[in-house]
Short mmCIF file of N, CA and C in Angstrom, two decimals:
data_model
loop_
_atom_site.label_atom_id
_atom_site.label_comp_id
_atom_site.label_asym_id
_atom_site.label_seq_id
_atom_site.Cartn_x
_atom_site.Cartn_y
_atom_site.Cartn_z
N VAL A 519 182.92 2.82 48.73
CA VAL A 519 182.09 3.67 48.82
C VAL A 519 181.62 4.34 49.93
N LEU A 520 181.86 5.38 50.32
CA LEU A 520 181.65 6.07 51.68
C LEU A 520 180.22 6.92 51.82
N PHE A 521 180.14 6.41 53.05
CA PHE A 521 178.41 6.97 53.20
C PHE A 521 179.43 8.08 55.39
N SER A 522 178.96 8.87 54.72
CA SER A 522 179.19 10.24 56.13
C SER A 522 178.13 10.59 56.87
N GLY A 523 178.04 10.50 57.97
CA GLY A 523 177.31 11.18 58.86
C GLY A 523 175.84 10.17 59.29
N ARG A 524 175.04 10.80 60.04
CA ARG A 524 174.22 9.70 61.01
C ARG A 524 173.28 8.97 60.07
N ALA A 525 173.39 7.64 60.38
CA ALA A 525 172.41 6.47 59.63
C ALA A 525 170.80 6.67 59.84
N LEU A 526 170.83 7.70 59.19
CA LEU A 526 169.20 7.89 59.14
C LEU A 526 168.51 7.83 57.86
N TRP A 527 167.21 7.65 57.99
CA TRP A 527 166.56 7.44 56.58
C TRP A 527 166.54 8.68 55.58
N GLN A 528 166.06 9.79 56.28
CA GLN A 528 166.55 11.01 55.89
C GLN A 528 167.60 11.48 54.62
N LYS A 529 168.69 10.74 55.16
CA LYS A 529 170.13 10.89 54.88
C LYS A 529 170.21 9.60 54.06
N GLY A 530 169.27 8.56 53.69
CA GLY A 530 169.55 7.59 52.51
C GLY A 530 170.15 6.57 53.28
N TRP A 531 170.29 6.71 54.59
CA TRP A 531 170.95 5.26 54.79
C TRP A 531 170.69 4.08 54.50
N ASP A 532 169.36 3.37 54.12
CA ASP A 532 168.73 2.54 53.94
C ASP A 532 168.85 2.38 52.36
N ILE A 533 169.18 3.27 51.96
CA ILE A 533 169.18 3.29 50.13
C ILE A 533 171.43 2.72 50.21
N TYR A 534 171.67 3.34 50.97
CA TYR A 534 173.01 2.86 51.34
C TYR A 534 173.62 1.12 51.53
N LEU A 535 172.36 0.65 52.42
CA LEU A 535 172.68 -0.47 52.93
C LEU A 535 172.36 -1.75 51.65
N ALA A 536 171.22 -1.14 51.21
CA ALA A 536 170.58 -1.82 49.90
C ALA A 536 171.58 -1.86 49.26
N LEU A 537 172.49 -0.88 48.15
CA LEU A 537 173.53 -1.26 47.49
C LEU A 537 174.66 -1.80 48.22
N ALA A 538 175.21 -2.16 49.33
CA ALA A 538 176.46 -2.63 50.02
C ALA A 538 176.09 -4.19 49.37
N ARG A 539 174.88 -4.40 50.12
CA ARG A 539 173.95 -5.84 49.66
C ARG A 539 173.83 -6.37 48.06
N ARG A 540 173.21 -5.29 47.79
CA ARG A 540 173.60 -5.35 46.37
C ARG A 540 174.58 -6.00 45.57
N MET A 541 175.72 -5.40 45.99
CA MET A 541 177.10 -5.25 45.39
C MET A 541 178.05 -6.10 45.63
N LYS A 542 178.17 -6.76 46.78
CA LYS A 542 179.09 -7.00 47.39
C LYS A 542 179.98 -8.16 46.53
N SER A 543 179.37 -8.31 45.24
CA SER A 543 179.87 -9.36 44.61
C SER A 543 180.74 -8.45 43.62
N PHE A 544 180.49 -7.33 43.48
CA PHE A 544 181.43 -6.29 42.47
C PHE A 544 182.68 -5.94 42.69
N GLY A 545 183.08 -6.35 44.38
CA GLY A 545 184.57 -5.99 44.62
C GLY A 545 185.30 -4.16 44.79
N VAL A 546 183.46 -3.67 45.44
CA VAL A 546 183.35 -2.58 45.69
C VAL A 546 183.08 -2.59 47.00
N ARG A 547 183.95 -1.62 47.75
CA ARG A 547 184.27 -1.73 49.24
C ARG A 547 183.70 -0.36 50.20
N PHE A 548 182.70 -0.93 50.51
CA PHE A 548 181.67 -0.26 51.52
C PHE A 548 182.05 0.39 52.92
N GLN A 549 182.21 1.89 53.13
CA GLN A 549 182.67 2.21 54.72
C GLN A 549 181.80 3.15 54.86
N TYR A 550 181.94 3.66 56.15
CA TYR A 550 180.87 4.76 57.05
C TYR A 550 181.81 4.98 57.92
N VAL A 551 181.14 6.18 57.61
CA VAL A 551 182.10 7.15 58.96
C VAL A 551 180.87 7.68 59.69
N GLY A 552 181.19 7.69 60.57
CA GLY A 552 179.89 8.91 61.80
C GLY A 552 179.09 8.17 62.70
N GLY A 553 179.33 6.73 63.38
CA GLY A 553 178.78 6.18 63.93
C GLY A 553 179.52 4.45 64.24
N ALA A 554 178.70 3.98 65.17
CA ALA A 554 178.78 2.49 64.85
C ALA A 554 178.38 1.40 63.94
N ILE A 555 178.42 0.45 63.57
CA ILE A 555 177.99 -0.14 62.64
C ILE A 555 178.45 -1.53 62.45
N THR A 556 177.55 -2.56 62.52
CA THR A 556 177.37 -3.71 62.63
C THR A 556 177.23 -4.99 61.45
N ASP A 557 176.58 -3.88 60.72
CA ASP A 557 176.73 -4.82 59.28
C ASP A 557 177.86 -5.46 58.62
N SER A 558 177.86 -6.84 58.17
CA SER A 558 178.93 -7.38 57.48
C SER A 558 179.78 -7.11 56.53
N PHE A 559 178.79 -6.21 55.57
CA PHE A 559 179.10 -6.01 54.23
C PHE A 559 179.73 -4.61 54.48
N ILE A 560 179.93 -3.84 55.23
CA ILE A 560 180.08 -2.25 55.60
C ILE A 560 181.44 -2.29 56.51
N GLN A 561 182.32 -1.49 56.12
CA GLN A 561 183.46 -1.45 56.66
C GLN A 561 182.98 -0.21 57.65
N GLY A 562 182.77 -0.15 59.20
CA GLY A 562 182.51 1.04 60.15
C GLY A 562 183.93 1.61 60.57
N LEU A 563 184.02 2.64 60.52
CA LEU A 563 185.09 3.59 60.56
C LEU A 563 184.81 4.39 62.07
N GLY A 564 183.94 4.36 62.18
CA GLY A 564 183.19 5.38 63.43
C GLY A 564 183.32 6.75 63.45
N PHE A 565 182.99 7.26 64.84
CA PHE A 565 182.95 8.99 64.35
C PHE A 565 184.41 9.50 64.69
N GLN A 566 184.65 10.51 64.12
CA GLN A 566 186.16 11.26 63.69
C GLN A 566 185.69 12.42 64.48
N TRP A 567 186.78 12.55 65.40
CA TRP A 567 186.46 13.48 66.19
C TRP A 567 187.94 14.68 65.26
N SER A 568 188.88 14.37 64.34
CA SER A 568 189.70 14.65 64.13
C SER A 568 189.64 15.66 62.32
N PRO A 569 189.74 16.26 62.35
CA PRO A 569 189.56 17.17 60.87
C PRO A 569 190.64 16.52 60.00
N ALA A 570 191.54 16.05 60.52
CA ALA A 570 192.68 15.66 59.90
C ALA A 570 192.20 14.17 59.51
N ALA A 571 191.89 13.52 60.12
CA ALA A 571 191.88 11.88 59.94
C ALA A 571 190.22 12.00 59.07
N LEU A 572 189.25 13.22 59.07
CA LEU A 572 188.14 12.85 58.44
C LEU A 572 188.81 12.96 57.20
N SER A 573 189.71 14.21 56.73
CA SER A 573 190.18 14.38 55.67
C SER A 573 190.73 13.35 54.98
N GLN A 574 191.53 12.73 55.61
CA GLN A 574 192.06 11.26 55.05
C GLN A 574 191.22 10.53 54.68
N ILE A 575 190.54 10.21 55.65
CA ILE A 575 189.26 8.98 54.99
C ILE A 575 188.41 9.63 53.94
N TYR A 576 188.29 10.96 53.67
CA TYR A 576 187.61 11.17 52.04
C TYR A 576 188.46 10.92 51.05
N SER A 577 189.81 11.49 51.74
CA SER A 577 190.93 11.58 50.50
C SER A 577 191.16 9.81 49.64
N ASP A 578 190.93 9.00 50.52
CA ASP A 578 191.02 7.81 50.60
C ASP A 578 189.59 7.05 49.79
N SER A 579 188.89 7.29 50.05
CA SER A 579 187.44 7.00 49.19
C SER A 579 187.57 7.37 47.79
N HIS A 580 186.85 6.73 47.21
CA HIS A 580 187.00 6.82 45.53
C HIS A 580 185.91 7.77 45.26
N LEU A 581 184.70 7.59 46.19
CA LEU A 581 183.27 7.87 46.04
C LEU A 581 182.49 8.15 47.13
N LEU A 582 182.21 9.35 47.59
CA LEU A 582 181.16 9.87 49.04
C LEU A 582 179.36 9.62 48.18
N ILE A 583 178.76 8.64 48.59
CA ILE A 583 177.46 8.48 48.33
C ILE A 583 176.36 9.10 49.39
N ASN A 584 175.35 10.40 49.16
CA ASN A 584 174.82 11.32 49.74
C ASN A 584 173.31 11.13 49.36
N PRO A 585 172.75 10.04 49.49
CA PRO A 585 171.50 9.69 48.75
C PRO A 585 170.57 10.25 49.96
N LEU A 586 170.35 11.90 49.60
CA LEU A 586 169.04 12.63 50.87
C LEU A 586 168.14 12.75 50.03
N ARG A 587 167.43 12.66 51.03
CA ARG A 587 165.78 12.74 51.02
C ARG A 587 165.29 13.87 51.64
N VAL A 588 166.56 14.95 51.95
CA VAL A 588 166.13 16.08 52.45
C VAL A 588 166.54 17.21 51.35
N GLU A 589 165.83 18.44 51.54
CA GLU A 589 166.46 19.44 50.61
C GLU A 589 167.42 20.12 51.33
N THR A 590 168.82 19.75 51.95
CA THR A 590 170.16 20.25 52.16
C THR A 590 171.14 20.45 51.52
N PHE A 591 172.12 21.18 51.62
CA PHE A 591 172.98 21.55 50.85
C PHE A 591 174.33 21.07 51.91
N GLY A 592 174.49 19.50 51.82
CA GLY A 592 175.48 18.96 52.69
C GLY A 592 176.92 19.18 52.85
N ARG A 593 177.84 19.51 54.16
CA ARG A 593 178.45 19.78 54.43
C ARG A 593 179.47 18.57 54.26
N ALA A 594 179.08 17.27 54.02
CA ALA A 594 180.03 16.33 54.03
C ALA A 594 180.29 16.13 52.08
N ALA A 595 179.24 16.42 51.16
CA ALA A 595 179.53 16.74 49.92
C ALA A 595 180.55 17.42 49.35
N ILE A 596 180.58 18.87 50.14
CA ILE A 596 181.73 19.59 49.61
C ILE A 596 182.95 19.18 50.53
N GLU A 597 182.80 18.77 51.67
CA GLU A 597 184.63 18.24 52.23
C GLU A 597 185.01 16.99 51.26
N SER A 598 184.04 16.11 50.83
CA SER A 598 184.15 15.20 50.00
C SER A 598 185.11 15.73 48.45
N MET A 599 184.62 16.56 48.06
CA MET A 599 185.13 16.96 47.11
C MET A 599 185.97 17.72 47.17
N ALA A 600 186.36 18.84 48.37
CA ALA A 600 187.32 19.37 48.74
C ALA A 600 188.55 18.22 48.60
N CYS A 601 188.44 17.16 49.10
CA CYS A 601 189.63 16.58 49.03
C CYS A 601 189.78 15.10 47.70
N GLY A 602 188.91 15.62 46.48
CA GLY A 602 189.16 15.20 45.55
C GLY A 602 187.83 14.10 45.65
N THR A 603 187.31 13.82 46.21
CA THR A 603 186.50 12.47 45.95
C THR A 603 184.67 12.93 45.36
N PRO A 604 184.75 12.15 44.20
CA PRO A 604 183.51 12.73 44.16
C PRO A 604 182.23 12.32 44.61
N VAL A 605 181.18 12.77 44.20
CA VAL A 605 179.94 12.79 45.09
C VAL A 605 179.22 12.57 44.67
N LEU A 606 177.91 11.12 44.47
CA LEU A 606 177.20 10.62 43.83
C LEU A 606 175.15 11.02 45.18
N THR A 607 174.83 11.60 44.61
CA THR A 607 173.52 11.88 45.23
C THR A 607 172.83 11.65 44.78
N ALA A 608 171.29 12.08 45.54
CA ALA A 608 169.85 12.26 44.90
C ALA A 608 169.58 13.80 44.13
N PRO A 609 169.50 14.13 43.17
CA PRO A 609 168.76 15.51 42.56
C PRO A 609 168.20 15.92 43.72
N SER A 610 167.90 17.72 44.01
CA SER A 610 167.24 18.25 44.92
C SER A 610 167.80 19.74 44.69
N ALA A 611 166.94 20.60 44.58
CA ALA A 611 167.30 21.97 44.92
C ALA A 611 168.76 22.51 45.77
N GLY A 612 168.70 21.69 46.44
CA GLY A 612 169.54 21.82 47.72
C GLY A 612 171.25 21.55 46.83
N VAL A 613 171.24 20.63 46.15
CA VAL A 613 172.86 20.28 45.38
C VAL A 613 172.44 20.78 43.80
N ALA A 614 171.66 21.62 43.87
CA ALA A 614 171.32 22.32 42.53
C ALA A 614 172.22 23.63 41.93
N CYS A 615 173.73 22.94 41.95
CA CYS A 615 174.87 24.02 41.33
C CYS A 615 175.51 24.05 40.38
N PRO A 616 175.48 24.53 39.16
CA PRO A 616 175.73 23.81 37.93
C PRO A 616 177.40 24.13 38.04
N ASP A 617 177.90 24.66 38.89
CA ASP A 617 179.35 24.58 38.80
C ASP A 617 179.98 23.03 39.97
N LEU A 618 179.35 22.36 40.32
CA LEU A 618 179.54 21.17 41.28
C LEU A 618 179.55 19.83 40.51
N PRO A 619 180.30 19.53 40.29
CA PRO A 619 180.17 18.34 39.61
C PRO A 619 179.71 16.46 40.20
N PHE A 620 178.47 17.11 40.48
CA PHE A 620 177.67 15.70 41.17
C PHE A 620 177.58 14.76 40.38
N VAL A 621 177.85 13.76 40.80
CA VAL A 621 176.92 12.55 39.69
C VAL A 621 175.24 12.27 40.70
N PHE A 622 174.39 12.14 39.68
CA PHE A 622 173.25 12.05 40.13
C PHE A 622 172.13 10.66 39.98
N GLY A 623 171.37 10.25 41.55
CA GLY A 623 170.45 8.61 41.12
C GLY A 623 169.49 9.08 41.80
N ASN A 624 168.47 8.41 41.27
CA ASN A 624 167.36 8.34 41.82
C ASN A 624 166.66 6.91 42.68
N THR A 625 167.40 5.90 41.63
CA THR A 625 166.78 4.74 42.18
C THR A 625 168.02 3.84 42.24
N LEU A 626 167.83 2.50 43.07
CA LEU A 626 168.97 1.72 43.48
C LEU A 626 169.73 1.32 42.11
N GLU A 627 169.05 1.30 41.05
CA GLU A 627 169.62 1.11 39.62
C GLU A 627 170.38 1.78 39.46
N GLU A 628 169.88 3.04 39.21
CA GLU A 628 171.27 4.50 38.55
C GLU A 628 172.03 4.71 39.88
N TYR A 629 172.36 4.24 40.83
CA TYR A 629 173.19 4.26 42.18
C TYR A 629 174.03 3.15 41.51
N GLU A 630 173.48 1.98 41.69
CA GLU A 630 174.78 0.97 41.23
C GLU A 630 175.25 1.08 39.85
N SER A 631 174.45 1.87 38.89
CA SER A 631 174.86 1.93 37.49
C SER A 631 175.85 2.91 37.44
N ALA A 632 175.92 4.05 38.52
CA ALA A 632 176.55 5.05 38.81
C ALA A 632 178.09 4.94 39.68
N ILE A 633 177.91 3.70 40.76
CA ILE A 633 178.55 3.11 41.51
C ILE A 633 179.93 2.47 40.00
N ILE A 634 179.18 1.28 39.21
CA ILE A 634 179.98 1.50 38.91
C ILE A 634 180.77 1.30 37.23
N GLY A 635 180.19 2.51 37.19
CA GLY A 635 180.50 4.13 36.11
C GLY A 635 181.60 4.75 36.75
N LEU A 636 181.71 4.98 37.65
CA LEU A 636 182.92 5.43 38.51
C LEU A 636 184.14 4.80 39.04
N LYS A 637 183.47 3.40 39.52
CA LYS A 637 184.58 2.11 39.66
C LYS A 637 185.35 2.19 38.48
N LYS A 638 185.00 1.89 36.85
CA LYS A 638 185.46 1.76 35.78
C LYS A 638 186.26 3.17 35.23
N LEU A 639 185.80 4.25 35.40
CA LEU A 639 186.40 5.57 35.39
C LEU A 639 187.91 5.50 36.27
N TRP A 640 188.00 5.10 37.73
CA TRP A 640 189.02 4.76 38.39
C TRP A 640 190.13 3.68 37.94
N GLU A 641 189.60 2.78 37.37
CA GLU A 641 190.50 1.78 37.20
C GLU A 641 190.90 2.36 35.94
N GLN A 642 190.34 3.53 34.64
CA GLN A 642 191.01 4.32 34.14
C GLN A 642 192.47 4.62 34.53
N GLY A 643 192.13 5.34 35.46
CA GLY A 643 193.15 6.36 35.91
C GLY A 643 193.07 7.71 35.65
N ARG A 644 193.78 8.34 34.40
CA ARG A 644 193.79 9.80 33.96
C ARG A 644 192.10 10.31 34.06
N PRO A 645 191.21 9.35 33.59
CA PRO A 645 189.84 10.37 33.65
C PRO A 645 189.40 10.31 34.82
N TYR A 646 189.52 9.40 35.67
CA TYR A 646 189.08 9.89 37.64
C TYR A 646 189.93 10.42 38.02
N ARG A 647 191.28 11.15 37.81
CA ARG A 647 192.11 12.31 38.34
C ARG A 647 191.31 13.11 37.89
N ARG A 648 191.08 13.56 36.36
CA ARG A 648 190.45 14.56 36.10
C ARG A 648 189.11 14.88 37.04
N LEU A 649 188.61 14.05 37.22
CA LEU A 649 187.50 14.07 37.82
C LEU A 649 187.46 14.21 39.43
N SER A 650 188.26 13.89 40.00
CA SER A 650 189.12 14.50 41.22
C SER A 650 189.50 15.88 41.17
N GLU A 651 190.22 15.82 40.40
CA GLU A 651 190.71 17.60 40.04
C GLU A 651 189.48 18.48 40.18
N ARG A 652 188.74 18.03 39.57
CA ARG A 652 187.35 19.17 38.96
C ARG A 652 186.67 19.41 40.41
N CYS A 653 186.31 18.17 40.82
CA CYS A 653 185.69 18.61 42.32
C CYS A 653 186.82 19.51 43.42
N HIS A 654 187.94 18.77 43.81
CA HIS A 654 188.60 20.09 44.02
C HIS A 654 188.50 21.20 43.93
N GLU A 655 188.68 21.63 42.62
CA GLU A 655 188.68 22.99 42.57
C GLU A 655 187.51 23.73 42.48
N ALA A 656 186.52 22.66 41.96
CA ALA A 656 185.18 23.49 42.49
C ALA A 656 184.07 23.73 43.85
N ALA A 657 185.02 22.91 44.99
CA ALA A 657 184.96 22.79 45.96
C ALA A 657 185.68 24.24 47.02
N GLY A 658 186.35 24.67 45.68
CA GLY A 658 187.20 25.83 46.43
C GLY A 658 185.94 27.00 46.47
N ALA A 659 184.92 26.80 45.88
CA ALA A 659 184.35 28.07 45.68
C ALA A 659 183.71 28.36 47.63
N PHE A 660 183.77 27.70 48.59
CA PHE A 660 183.00 27.18 49.53
C PHE A 660 183.66 27.10 50.47
N SER A 661 185.15 27.44 50.15
CA SER A 661 186.13 27.80 51.02
C SER A 661 185.38 29.27 51.82
N PHE A 662 186.10 29.36 53.02
CA PHE A 662 186.36 30.80 53.84
C PHE A 662 186.11 31.64 52.73
N GLU A 663 187.50 31.85 52.32
CA GLU A 663 187.90 32.86 51.25
C GLU A 663 186.66 33.03 49.89
N GLY A 664 186.47 31.50 49.42
CA GLY A 664 185.66 31.69 48.05
C GLY A 664 184.28 32.75 48.44
N VAL A 665 183.67 32.02 49.71
CA VAL A 665 182.43 32.61 49.86
C VAL A 665 182.48 34.11 50.49
N VAL A 666 183.83 34.34 51.23
CA VAL A 666 183.94 35.79 51.41
C VAL A 666 183.94 36.53 50.20
N ASN A 667 184.64 36.30 49.39
CA ASN A 667 184.38 37.44 47.76
C ASN A 667 183.25 37.39 47.06
N GLN A 668 182.51 36.24 47.17
CA GLN A 668 180.90 36.25 46.73
C GLN A 668 180.26 36.92 47.30
N TYR A 669 180.15 37.23 48.87
CA TYR A 669 179.56 38.32 49.65
C TYR A 669 180.00 39.47 49.03
N GLU A 670 181.25 39.86 49.22
CA GLU A 670 182.12 41.20 48.63
C GLU A 670 181.61 41.77 47.30
N LYS A 671 181.29 40.28 46.42
CA LYS A 671 180.88 40.46 45.11
C LYS A 671 179.35 40.94 45.29
N MET A 672 177.97 40.46 46.10
CA MET A 672 176.93 40.87 46.23
C MET A 672 176.59 42.03 46.80
N PHE A 673 177.79 42.24 47.85
CA PHE A 673 176.99 43.84 48.38
C PHE A 673 177.86 45.05 47.57
N SER A 674 178.85 44.63 46.41
CA SER A 674 179.40 45.54 45.35
C SER A 674 178.19 45.82 44.68
N GLU A 675 177.67 44.95 44.08
CA GLU A 675 176.55 44.43 43.22
C GLU A 675 175.17 45.75 43.32
N VAL A 676 175.01 45.43 44.87
CA VAL A 676 173.75 45.61 45.85
C VAL A 676 174.13 47.31 45.66
N LEU A 677 174.91 47.42 46.20
CA LEU A 677 175.91 49.70 46.51
C LEU A 677 175.35 49.99 44.89
N HIS A 678 176.13 49.36 43.91
CA HIS A 678 176.42 50.21 42.70
C HIS A 678 175.06 49.66 42.35
N THR A 679 174.01 49.04 42.47
CA THR A 679 172.62 49.44 41.54
C THR A 679 171.73 49.82 42.35
N ALA A 680 171.91 50.17 43.83
CA ALA A 680 170.80 50.90 44.11
C ALA A 680 170.63 52.42 44.10
#
């Protein structure tokens, strides 16, 4: 379970810490990329300057947890999905995109249950690979080409309806 970004309350760092401590006996590895960490339950990967190194970290992870408390659409979530890694996040307007296969949680219990469920899915193999492929495909809409196509479509609709 990966946490990417600054270790702030607004980003749900306290939730991540609580989950790492609660789930230490479940055989789930917790990792943090984005800074230094001294917690014994979490493996710190430091800050990554290299996009290739960060992509590899996302690809090697089985789940990104992004329990945001602020209304944003996180780049880390799209980067993770582009690498085929599912995202567990809090429901908010910032991530209310029906085309993205987010997994949602509100409480520690819901996050824990989702992590256990995704771990079981990963252990089954094929169902997790299908979810991973779906994440990768969905993130393609946010590539440079995908965004440009969306703008072209919007401008065309404005021109033809004006």
